[in-house]
Coordinates of C-alpha atoms in Angstrom, one line a residue:
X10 CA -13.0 -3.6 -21.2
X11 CA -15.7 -5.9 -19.1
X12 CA -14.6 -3.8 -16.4
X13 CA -14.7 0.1 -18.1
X14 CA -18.3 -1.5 -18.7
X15 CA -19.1 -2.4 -15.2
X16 CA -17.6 1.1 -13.7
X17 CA -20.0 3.2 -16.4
X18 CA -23.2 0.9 -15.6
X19 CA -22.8 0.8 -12.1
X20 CA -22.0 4.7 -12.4
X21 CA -25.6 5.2 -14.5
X22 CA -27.5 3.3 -12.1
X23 CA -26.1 4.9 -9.2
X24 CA -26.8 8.6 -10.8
X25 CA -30.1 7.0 -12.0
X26 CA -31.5 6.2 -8.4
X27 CA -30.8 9.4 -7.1
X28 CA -32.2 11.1 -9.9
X29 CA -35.5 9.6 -9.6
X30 CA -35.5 10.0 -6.1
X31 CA -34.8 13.3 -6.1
X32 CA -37.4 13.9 -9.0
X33 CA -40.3 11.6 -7.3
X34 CA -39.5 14.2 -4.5
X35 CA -40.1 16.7 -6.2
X36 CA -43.1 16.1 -8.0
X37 CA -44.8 14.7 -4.6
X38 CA -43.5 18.3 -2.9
X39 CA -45.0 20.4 -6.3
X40 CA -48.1 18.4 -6.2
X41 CA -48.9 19.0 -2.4
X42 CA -47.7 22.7 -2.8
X43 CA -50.4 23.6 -6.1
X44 CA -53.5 21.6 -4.1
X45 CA -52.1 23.9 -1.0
X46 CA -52.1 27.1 -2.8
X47 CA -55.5 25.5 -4.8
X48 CA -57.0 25.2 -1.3
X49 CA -55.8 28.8 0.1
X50 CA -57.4 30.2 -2.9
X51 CA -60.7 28.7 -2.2
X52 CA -60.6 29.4 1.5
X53 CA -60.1 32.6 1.0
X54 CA -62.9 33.0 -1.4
X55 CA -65.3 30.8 1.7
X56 CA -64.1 33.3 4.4
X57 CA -65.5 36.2 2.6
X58 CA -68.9 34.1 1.5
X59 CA -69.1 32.8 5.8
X60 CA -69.1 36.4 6.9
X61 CA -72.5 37.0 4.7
X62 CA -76.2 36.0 5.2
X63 CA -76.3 32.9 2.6
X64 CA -79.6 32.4 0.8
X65 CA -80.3 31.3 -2.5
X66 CA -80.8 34.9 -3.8
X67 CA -77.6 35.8 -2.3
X68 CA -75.6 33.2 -4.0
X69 CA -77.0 34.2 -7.1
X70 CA -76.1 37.9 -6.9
X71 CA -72.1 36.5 -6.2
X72 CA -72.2 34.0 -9.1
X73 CA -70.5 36.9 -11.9
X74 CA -68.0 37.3 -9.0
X75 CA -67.7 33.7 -9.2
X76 CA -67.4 32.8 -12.7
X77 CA -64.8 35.7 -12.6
X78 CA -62.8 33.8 -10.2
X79 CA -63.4 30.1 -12.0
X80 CA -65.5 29.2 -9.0
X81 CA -68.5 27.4 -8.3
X82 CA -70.5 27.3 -5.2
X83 CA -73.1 24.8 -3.8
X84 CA -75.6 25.5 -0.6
X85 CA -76.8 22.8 1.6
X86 CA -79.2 23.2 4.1
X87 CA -79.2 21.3 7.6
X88 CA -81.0 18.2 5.9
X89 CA -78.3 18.0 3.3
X90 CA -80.6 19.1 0.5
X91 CA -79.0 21.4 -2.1
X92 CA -80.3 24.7 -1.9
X93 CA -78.3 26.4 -4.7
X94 CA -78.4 26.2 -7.7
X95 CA -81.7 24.8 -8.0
X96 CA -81.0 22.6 -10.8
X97 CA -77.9 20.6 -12.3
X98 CA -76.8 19.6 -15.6
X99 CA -77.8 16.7 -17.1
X100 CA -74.9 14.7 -16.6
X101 CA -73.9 15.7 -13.3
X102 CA -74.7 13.8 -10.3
X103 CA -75.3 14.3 -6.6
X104 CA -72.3 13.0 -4.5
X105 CA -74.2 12.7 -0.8
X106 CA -71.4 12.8 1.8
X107 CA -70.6 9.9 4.2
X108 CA -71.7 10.0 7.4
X109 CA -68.6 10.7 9.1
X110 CA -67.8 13.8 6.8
X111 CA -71.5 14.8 7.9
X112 CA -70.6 14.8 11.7
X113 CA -67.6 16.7 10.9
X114 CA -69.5 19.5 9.9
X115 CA -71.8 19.5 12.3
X116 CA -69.6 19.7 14.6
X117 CA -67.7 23.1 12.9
X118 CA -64.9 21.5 11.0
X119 CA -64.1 21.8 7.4
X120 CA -63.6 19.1 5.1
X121 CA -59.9 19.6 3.0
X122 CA -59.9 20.1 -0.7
X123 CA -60.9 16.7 -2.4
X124 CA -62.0 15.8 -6.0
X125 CA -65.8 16.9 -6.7
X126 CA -68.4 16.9 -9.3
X127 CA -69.5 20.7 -10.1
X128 CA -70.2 20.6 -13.5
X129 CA -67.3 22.2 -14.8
X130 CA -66.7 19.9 -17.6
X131 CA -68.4 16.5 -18.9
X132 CA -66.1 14.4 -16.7
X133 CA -67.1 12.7 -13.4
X134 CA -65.3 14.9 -10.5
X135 CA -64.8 17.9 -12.6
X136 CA -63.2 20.1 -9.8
X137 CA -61.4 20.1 -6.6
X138 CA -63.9 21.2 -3.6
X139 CA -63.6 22.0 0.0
X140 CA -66.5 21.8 2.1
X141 CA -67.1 24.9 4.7
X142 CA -69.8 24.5 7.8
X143 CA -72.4 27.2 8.5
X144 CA -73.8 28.4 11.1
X145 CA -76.9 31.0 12.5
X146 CA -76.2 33.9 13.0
X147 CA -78.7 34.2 16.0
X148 CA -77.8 31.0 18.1
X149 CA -74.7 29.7 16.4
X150 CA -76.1 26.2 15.3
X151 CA -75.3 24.1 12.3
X152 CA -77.1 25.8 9.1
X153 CA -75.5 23.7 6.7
X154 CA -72.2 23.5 4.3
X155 CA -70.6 25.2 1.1
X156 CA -69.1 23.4 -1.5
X157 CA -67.1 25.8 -3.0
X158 CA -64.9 24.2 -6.4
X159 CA -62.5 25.4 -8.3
X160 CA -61.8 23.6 -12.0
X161 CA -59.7 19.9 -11.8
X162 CA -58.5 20.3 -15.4
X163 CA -56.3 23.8 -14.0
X164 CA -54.6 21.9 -11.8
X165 CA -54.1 19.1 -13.7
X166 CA -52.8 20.6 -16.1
X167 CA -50.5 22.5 -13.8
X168 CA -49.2 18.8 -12.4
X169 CA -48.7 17.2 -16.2
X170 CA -46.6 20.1 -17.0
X171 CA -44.6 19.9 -13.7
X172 CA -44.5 16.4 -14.8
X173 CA -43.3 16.9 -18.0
X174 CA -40.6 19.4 -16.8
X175 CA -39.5 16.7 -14.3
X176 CA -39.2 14.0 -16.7
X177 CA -37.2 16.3 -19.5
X178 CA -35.0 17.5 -16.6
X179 CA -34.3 13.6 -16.0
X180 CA -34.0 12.4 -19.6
X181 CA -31.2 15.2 -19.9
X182 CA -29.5 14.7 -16.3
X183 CA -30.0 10.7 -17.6
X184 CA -27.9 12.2 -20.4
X185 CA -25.5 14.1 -19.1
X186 CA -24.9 11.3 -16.3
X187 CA -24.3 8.9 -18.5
X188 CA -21.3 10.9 -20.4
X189 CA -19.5 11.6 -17.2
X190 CA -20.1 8.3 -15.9
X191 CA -18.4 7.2 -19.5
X192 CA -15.3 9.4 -18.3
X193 CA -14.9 9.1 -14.7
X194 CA -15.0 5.3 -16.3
X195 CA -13.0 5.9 -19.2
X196 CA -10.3 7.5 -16.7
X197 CA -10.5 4.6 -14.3
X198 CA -10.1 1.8 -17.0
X199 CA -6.9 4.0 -18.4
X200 CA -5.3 3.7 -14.9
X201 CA -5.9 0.3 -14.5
X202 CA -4.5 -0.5 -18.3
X203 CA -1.4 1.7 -17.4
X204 CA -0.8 -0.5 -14.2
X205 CA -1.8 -3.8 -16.4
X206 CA 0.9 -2.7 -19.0
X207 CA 3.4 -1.8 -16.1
X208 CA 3.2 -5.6 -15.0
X209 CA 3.4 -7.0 -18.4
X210 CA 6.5 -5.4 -18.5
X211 CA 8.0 -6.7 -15.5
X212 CA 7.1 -9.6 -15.9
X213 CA 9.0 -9.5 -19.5
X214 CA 11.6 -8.6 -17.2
X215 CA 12.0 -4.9 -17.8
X216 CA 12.6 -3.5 -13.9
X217 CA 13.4 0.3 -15.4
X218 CA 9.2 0.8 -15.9
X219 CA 7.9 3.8 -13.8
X220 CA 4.1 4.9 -13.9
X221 CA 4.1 8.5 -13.8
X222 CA 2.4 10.1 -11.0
X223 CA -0.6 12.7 -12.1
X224 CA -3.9 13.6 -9.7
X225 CA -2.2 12.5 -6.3
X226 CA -5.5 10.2 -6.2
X227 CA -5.6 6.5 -5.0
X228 CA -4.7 5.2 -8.3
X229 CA -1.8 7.5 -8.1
X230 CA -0.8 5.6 -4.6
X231 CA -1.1 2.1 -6.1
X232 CA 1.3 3.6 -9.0
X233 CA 3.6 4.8 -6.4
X234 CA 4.2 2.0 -4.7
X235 CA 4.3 -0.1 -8.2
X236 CA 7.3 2.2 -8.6
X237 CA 8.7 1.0 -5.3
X238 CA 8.3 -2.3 -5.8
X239 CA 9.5 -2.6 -9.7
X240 CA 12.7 -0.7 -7.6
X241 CA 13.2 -3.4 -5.4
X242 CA 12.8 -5.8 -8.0
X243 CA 15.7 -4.2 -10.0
X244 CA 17.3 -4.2 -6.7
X245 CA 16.4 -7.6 -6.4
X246 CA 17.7 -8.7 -9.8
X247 CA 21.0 -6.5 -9.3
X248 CA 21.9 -8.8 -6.3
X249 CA 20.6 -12.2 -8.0
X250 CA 22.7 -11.4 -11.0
X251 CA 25.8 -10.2 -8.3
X252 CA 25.0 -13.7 -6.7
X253 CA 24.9 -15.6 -9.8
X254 CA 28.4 -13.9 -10.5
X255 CA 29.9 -14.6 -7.2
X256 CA 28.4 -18.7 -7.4
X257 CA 30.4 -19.0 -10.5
X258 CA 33.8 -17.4 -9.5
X259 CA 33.3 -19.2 -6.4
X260 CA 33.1 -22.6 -8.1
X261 CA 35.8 -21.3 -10.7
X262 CA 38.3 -20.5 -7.7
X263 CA 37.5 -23.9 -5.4
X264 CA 38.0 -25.6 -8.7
X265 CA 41.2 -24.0 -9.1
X266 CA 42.2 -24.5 -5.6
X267 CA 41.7 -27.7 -5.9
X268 CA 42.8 -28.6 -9.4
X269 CA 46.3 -26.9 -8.5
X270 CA 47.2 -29.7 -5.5
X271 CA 45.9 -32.4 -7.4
X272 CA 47.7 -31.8 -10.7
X273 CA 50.7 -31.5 -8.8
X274 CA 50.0 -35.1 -6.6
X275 CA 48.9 -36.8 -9.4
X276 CA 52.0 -35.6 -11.7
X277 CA 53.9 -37.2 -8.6
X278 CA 52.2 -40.2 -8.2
X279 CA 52.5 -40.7 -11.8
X280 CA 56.1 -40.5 -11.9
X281 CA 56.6 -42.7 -9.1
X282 CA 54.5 -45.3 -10.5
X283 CA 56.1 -45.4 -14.3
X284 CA 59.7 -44.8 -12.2
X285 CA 60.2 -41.7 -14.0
X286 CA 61.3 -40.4 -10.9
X287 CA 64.5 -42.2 -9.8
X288 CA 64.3 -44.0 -6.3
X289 CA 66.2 -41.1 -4.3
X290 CA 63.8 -38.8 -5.4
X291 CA 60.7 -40.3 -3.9
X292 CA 61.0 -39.2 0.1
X293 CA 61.3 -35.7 -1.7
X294 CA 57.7 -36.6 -3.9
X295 CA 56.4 -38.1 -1.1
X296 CA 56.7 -35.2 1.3
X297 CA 55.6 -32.9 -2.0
X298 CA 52.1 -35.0 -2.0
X299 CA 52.1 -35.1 1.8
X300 CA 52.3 -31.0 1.8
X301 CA 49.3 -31.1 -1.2
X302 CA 47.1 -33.2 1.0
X303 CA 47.3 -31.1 3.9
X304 CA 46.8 -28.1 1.5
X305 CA 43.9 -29.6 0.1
X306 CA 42.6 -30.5 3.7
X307 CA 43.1 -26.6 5.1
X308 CA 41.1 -25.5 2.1
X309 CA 38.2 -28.0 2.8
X310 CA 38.4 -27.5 6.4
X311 CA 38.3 -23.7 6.0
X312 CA 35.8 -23.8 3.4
X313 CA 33.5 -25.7 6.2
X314 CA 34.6 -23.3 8.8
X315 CA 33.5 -20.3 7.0
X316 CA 30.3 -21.9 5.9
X317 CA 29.2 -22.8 9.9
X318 CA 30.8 -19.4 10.9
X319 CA 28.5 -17.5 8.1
X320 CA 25.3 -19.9 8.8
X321 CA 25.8 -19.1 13.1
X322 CA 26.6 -22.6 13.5
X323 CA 29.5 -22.6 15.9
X324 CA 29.4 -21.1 19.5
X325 CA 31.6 -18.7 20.7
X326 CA 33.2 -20.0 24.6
X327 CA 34.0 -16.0 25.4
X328 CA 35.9 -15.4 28.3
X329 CA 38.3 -12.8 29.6
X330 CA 42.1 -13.9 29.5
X331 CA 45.6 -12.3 29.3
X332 CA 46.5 -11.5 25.6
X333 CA 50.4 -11.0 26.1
X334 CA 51.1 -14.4 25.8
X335 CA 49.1 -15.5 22.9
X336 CA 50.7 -12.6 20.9
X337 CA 53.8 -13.6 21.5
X338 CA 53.2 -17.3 20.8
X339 CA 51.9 -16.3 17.6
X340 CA 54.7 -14.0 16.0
X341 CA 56.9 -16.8 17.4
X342 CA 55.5 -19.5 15.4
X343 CA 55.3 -17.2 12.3
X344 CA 58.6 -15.5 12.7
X345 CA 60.4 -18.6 10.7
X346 CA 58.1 -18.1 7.7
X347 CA 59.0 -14.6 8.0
X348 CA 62.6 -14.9 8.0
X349 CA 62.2 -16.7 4.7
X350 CA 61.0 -13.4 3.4
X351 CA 63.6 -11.2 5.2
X352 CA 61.1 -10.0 7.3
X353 CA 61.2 -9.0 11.2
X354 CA 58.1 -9.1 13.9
X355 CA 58.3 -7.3 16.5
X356 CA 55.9 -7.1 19.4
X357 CA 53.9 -4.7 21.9
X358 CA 52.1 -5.8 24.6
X359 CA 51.3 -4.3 27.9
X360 CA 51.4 -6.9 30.4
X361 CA 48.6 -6.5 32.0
X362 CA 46.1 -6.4 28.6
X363 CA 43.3 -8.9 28.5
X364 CA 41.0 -9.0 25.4
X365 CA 37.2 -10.4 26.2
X366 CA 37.0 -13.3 22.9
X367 CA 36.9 -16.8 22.4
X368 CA 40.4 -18.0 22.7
X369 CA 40.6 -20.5 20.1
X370 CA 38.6 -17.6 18.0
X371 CA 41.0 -14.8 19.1
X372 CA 43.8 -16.8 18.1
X373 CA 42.8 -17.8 14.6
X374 CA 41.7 -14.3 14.1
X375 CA 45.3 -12.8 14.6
X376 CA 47.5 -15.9 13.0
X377 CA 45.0 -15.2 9.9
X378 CA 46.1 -11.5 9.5
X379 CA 49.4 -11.7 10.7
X380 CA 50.3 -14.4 8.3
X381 CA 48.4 -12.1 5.7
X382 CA 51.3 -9.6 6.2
X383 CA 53.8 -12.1 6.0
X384 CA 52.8 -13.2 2.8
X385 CA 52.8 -9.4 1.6
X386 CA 55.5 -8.0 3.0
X387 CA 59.4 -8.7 1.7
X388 CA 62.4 -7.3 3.5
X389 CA 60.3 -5.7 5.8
X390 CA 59.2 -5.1 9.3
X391 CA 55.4 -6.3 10.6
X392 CA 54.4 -4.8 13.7
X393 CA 51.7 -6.5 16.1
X394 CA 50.6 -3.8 18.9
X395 CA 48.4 -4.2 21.7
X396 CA 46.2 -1.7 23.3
X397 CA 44.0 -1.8 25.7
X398 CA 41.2 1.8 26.5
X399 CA 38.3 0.9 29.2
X400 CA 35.6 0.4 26.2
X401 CA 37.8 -2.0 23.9
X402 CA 41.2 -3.9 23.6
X403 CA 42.8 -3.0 19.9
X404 CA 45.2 -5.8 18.1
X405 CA 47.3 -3.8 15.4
X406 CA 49.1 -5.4 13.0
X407 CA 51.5 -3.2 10.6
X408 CA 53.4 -3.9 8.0
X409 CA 56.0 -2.4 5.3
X410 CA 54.4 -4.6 2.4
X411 CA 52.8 -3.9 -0.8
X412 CA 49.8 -2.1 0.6
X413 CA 46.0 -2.2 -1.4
X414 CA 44.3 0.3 -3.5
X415 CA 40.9 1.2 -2.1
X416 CA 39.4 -0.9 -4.6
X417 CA 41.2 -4.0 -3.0
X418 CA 40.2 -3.1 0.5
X419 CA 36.6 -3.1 -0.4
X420 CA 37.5 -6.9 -1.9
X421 CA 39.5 -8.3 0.4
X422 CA 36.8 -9.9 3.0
X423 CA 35.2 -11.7 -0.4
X424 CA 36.2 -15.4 -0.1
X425 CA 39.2 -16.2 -2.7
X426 CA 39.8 -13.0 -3.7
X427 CA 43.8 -12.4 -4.1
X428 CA 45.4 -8.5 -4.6
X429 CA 47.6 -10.6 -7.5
X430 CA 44.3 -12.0 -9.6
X431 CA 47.2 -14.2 -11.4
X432 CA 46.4 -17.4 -10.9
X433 CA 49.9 -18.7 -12.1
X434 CA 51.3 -16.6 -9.3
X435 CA 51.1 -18.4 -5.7
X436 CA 53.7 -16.0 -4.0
X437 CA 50.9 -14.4 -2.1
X438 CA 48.8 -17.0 -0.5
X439 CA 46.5 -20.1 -1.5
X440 CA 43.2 -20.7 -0.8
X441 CA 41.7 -16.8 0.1
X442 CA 39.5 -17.3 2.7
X443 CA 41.7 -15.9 5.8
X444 CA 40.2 -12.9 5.9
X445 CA 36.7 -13.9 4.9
X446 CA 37.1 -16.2 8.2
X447 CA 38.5 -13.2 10.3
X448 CA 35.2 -10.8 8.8
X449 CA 33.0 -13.1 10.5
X450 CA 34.5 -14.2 13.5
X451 CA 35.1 -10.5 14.3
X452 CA 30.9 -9.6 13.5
X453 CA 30.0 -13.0 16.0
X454 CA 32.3 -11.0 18.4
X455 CA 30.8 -7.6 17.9
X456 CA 34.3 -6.6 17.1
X457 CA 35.4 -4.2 14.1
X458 CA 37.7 -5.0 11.5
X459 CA 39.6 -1.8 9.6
X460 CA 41.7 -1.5 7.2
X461 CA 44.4 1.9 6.4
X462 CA 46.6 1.0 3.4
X463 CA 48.8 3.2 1.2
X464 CA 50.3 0.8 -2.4
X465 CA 54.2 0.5 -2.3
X466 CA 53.7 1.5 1.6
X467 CA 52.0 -0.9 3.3
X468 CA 48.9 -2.1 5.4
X469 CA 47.8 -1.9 8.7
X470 CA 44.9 -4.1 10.2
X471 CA 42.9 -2.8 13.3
X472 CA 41.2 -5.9 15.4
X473 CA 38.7 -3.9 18.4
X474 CA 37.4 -6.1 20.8
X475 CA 34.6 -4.2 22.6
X476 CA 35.0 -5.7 26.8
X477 CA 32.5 -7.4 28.6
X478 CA 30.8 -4.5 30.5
X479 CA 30.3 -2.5 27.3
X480 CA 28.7 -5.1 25.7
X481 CA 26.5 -6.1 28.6
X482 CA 25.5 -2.1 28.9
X483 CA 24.8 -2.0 25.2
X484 CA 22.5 -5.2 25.7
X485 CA 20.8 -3.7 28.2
X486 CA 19.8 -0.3 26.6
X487 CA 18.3 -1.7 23.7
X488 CA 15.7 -4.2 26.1
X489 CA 15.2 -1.0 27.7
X490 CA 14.3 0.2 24.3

């Protein structure tokens, strides 16, 4: 609430300043206006008393017209002596004029209105006088000055009531102020509590809290991008908690992976060393534990490989280099797993096709999918075809297996993920991360990895290796951009 305080005070003094500025103003521009108009009044009453022939008998026939008016008018002669009226009251007392004010007459120029006592009331300057010059008629010299005076207390009382007016004019624009200074406040602090009540909820971990959007104001702006940010958050907390999911089946499959392999070695190992197993059986144990081990090594070695491929740790030698050959090495060198399975693959090459990869890479890539159909395909044919346009060269490798559901495409590239989730089951692989180790290789190639699959049909994987000159072109348009 310090704050809703604050707004409305700072509001009230703000409205307070420009209040009394503007009503100081105003009573300084009223003031000058009645003295002005007090003033024009008087010289208009001295122009039509200049024009005559002033004596003291004269002056005394225009008194009624005068007293009419609330005027009074004094006569001084050349040698400043007071011609008219002869005699003052009692109490009122003769203001000589200053020197200076005396040249100015003399020399034709009248003195502005000014405080002066006439006798109007019992109070010293009684009325507000201007002084006008006179001159003979005959030979235009100096003949003296009016003082002609109209009452003080008229325009005094004409200033206290401006005054007045002023100062109830403040005390209800003071009042009215201060009530929308206690909204505009009240509004404010209502904003800010909606925002502090917002946060409060994030941070109780509630990421669904949206601040409505009303006045398309500032305060609506911060609550806008409140809104974006508690979305992100949820976003945020959506892809810790898929993390956190993922860290967890991650350690639950390595554990797994590993568990399986050592079970089985130390089952043999066990045997052998309480002779359950009789002595012509060990070469067999032996070359069972000898197969674990090297399990157990490809899973740590690919576990490492994927790791420096994901963190861009390894360097790609690319180069340009027949592809014919490797293909052909490759479905050789797979072709006796195959024909454990009943399974035939064949191969199409043009001679002449080159692919633009890391050898060693390229290599990997294409055992890694090629066993993958192997291992999914039973009494059945696996195609590995090779083309080549000017842009790209495409490695396809087809096969007659048990094909995916969309749902296991999407999956596939996640390391340790297996189409059979039965983890009794090894007939389709071991560790899971081939094809999380192609995914990468291919994105540090720029290649493309896609996937057309039909259950109970089969799969076909589609490896496009874009050439050297496209990827140098595409380089160069983006620096250009």
């Amino acid at each position: 609430m310090r704050f809703f305080y604050q707004k409305m005070i700072a509001f009230i003094i703000v409205i307070l300043v420009i209040i009394l500025t503007m009503g100081t103003t105003l009573i300084r521009f009223s003031r000058e206006q009645v003295y002005l108009r007090q003033q024009d009044e008087l010289s208009q009453m001295a122009e039509y008393l200049v024009g005559q022939d002033i004596t003291f008998d004269y002056l005394k026939q225009i008194q009624p017209i005068l007293d009419s008016a609330n005027m009074k008018v004094y006569y001084y002669n050349e040698d400043n002596e007071r011609q008219y009226p002869a005699f003052l009251d009692d109490k009122q007392q003769e203001m000589p004029l200053s020197s200076s004010e005396k040249q100015q007459l003399k020399s034709g120029q009248r003195l502005s209105l000014r405080p002066y006592d006439m006798g109007f009331q019992k109070d010293k300057l009684d009325s507000m006088s201007i002084f006008i010059p006179l001159e003979r008629p005959n030979n235009q010299q100096y003949a003296g000055y009016l003082v002609l005076g109209a009452p003080a207390y008229m325009t005094n009382e004409a200033l206290d009531e401006l005054n007045r007016s002023v100062f109830r004019a403040i005390l209800i624009s003071l009042a009215v102020a201060g009530f929308l200074a206690w909204l505009l406040a009240y509004y404010q602090n209502r904003s800010i509590k909606r925002l502090g009540d917002a946060t409060k909820e994030i941070a109780n971990g509630n990421y669904d809290v949206q601040l409505r959007l009303k006045t398309g104001d500032e305060f609506d702006d911060l609550s806008q991008n409140f809104n974006q940010m508690a979305e992100a958050l949820k976003v945020s907390q959506k892809e810790i908690n898929r993390q956190e999911t993922l860290r967890h089946q991650l350690m639950m499959d390595v554990a797994h992976e590993m568990r399986t392999p050592l079970t089985t070695m130390l089952g043999m190992l066990k045997g052998m060393k309480d002779h359950v197993f009789p002595q012509e059986k060990w070469d067999r144990s032996i070359t069972l534990v000898y197969k674990e081990t090297e399990r157990l090594k490809r899973l740590v070695n690919e576990s490492l490989d994927y790791e420096k491929i994901r963190a861009n740790e390894i360097k790609l030698a690319k180069a340009v280099f027949p592809v014919q050959d490797v293909v052909n090495d490759i479905a050789m060198q797979l072709q006796q797993e195959a024909d454990k399975k009943h399974t035939t693959i064949t191969v199409s090459c043009p001679e002449q096709a080159t692919v633009y990869a890391d050898p060693d890479r390229f290599r990997q890539i294409v055992v890694n999918i090629v066993k993958n159909a192997v291992q999914f395909t039973d009494k059945g044919d696996i195609q590995l075809t090779v083309e080549e346009t000017a842009d790209d060269t495409a490695i396809r490798v087809k096969d007659t297996g048990m094909g995916m559901t969309a749902e296991q495409i999407e999956n596939i590239w996640q390391r340790f993920y297996k189409v059979d989730t039965s983890r009794k089951a090894m007939a389709y692989g071991e560790s899971g991360l081939g094809l999380s180790i192609v995914k990468q290789v291919m994105n540090r190639h720029h290649g493309e990895v896609t996937v057309n699959s039909e259950l109970g049909v089969g799969s076909e994987f589609i490896l496009t290796f874009p050439k050297q000159e496209a990827l140098e072109e595409d380089k160069g348009a983006k620096t250009e951009d």
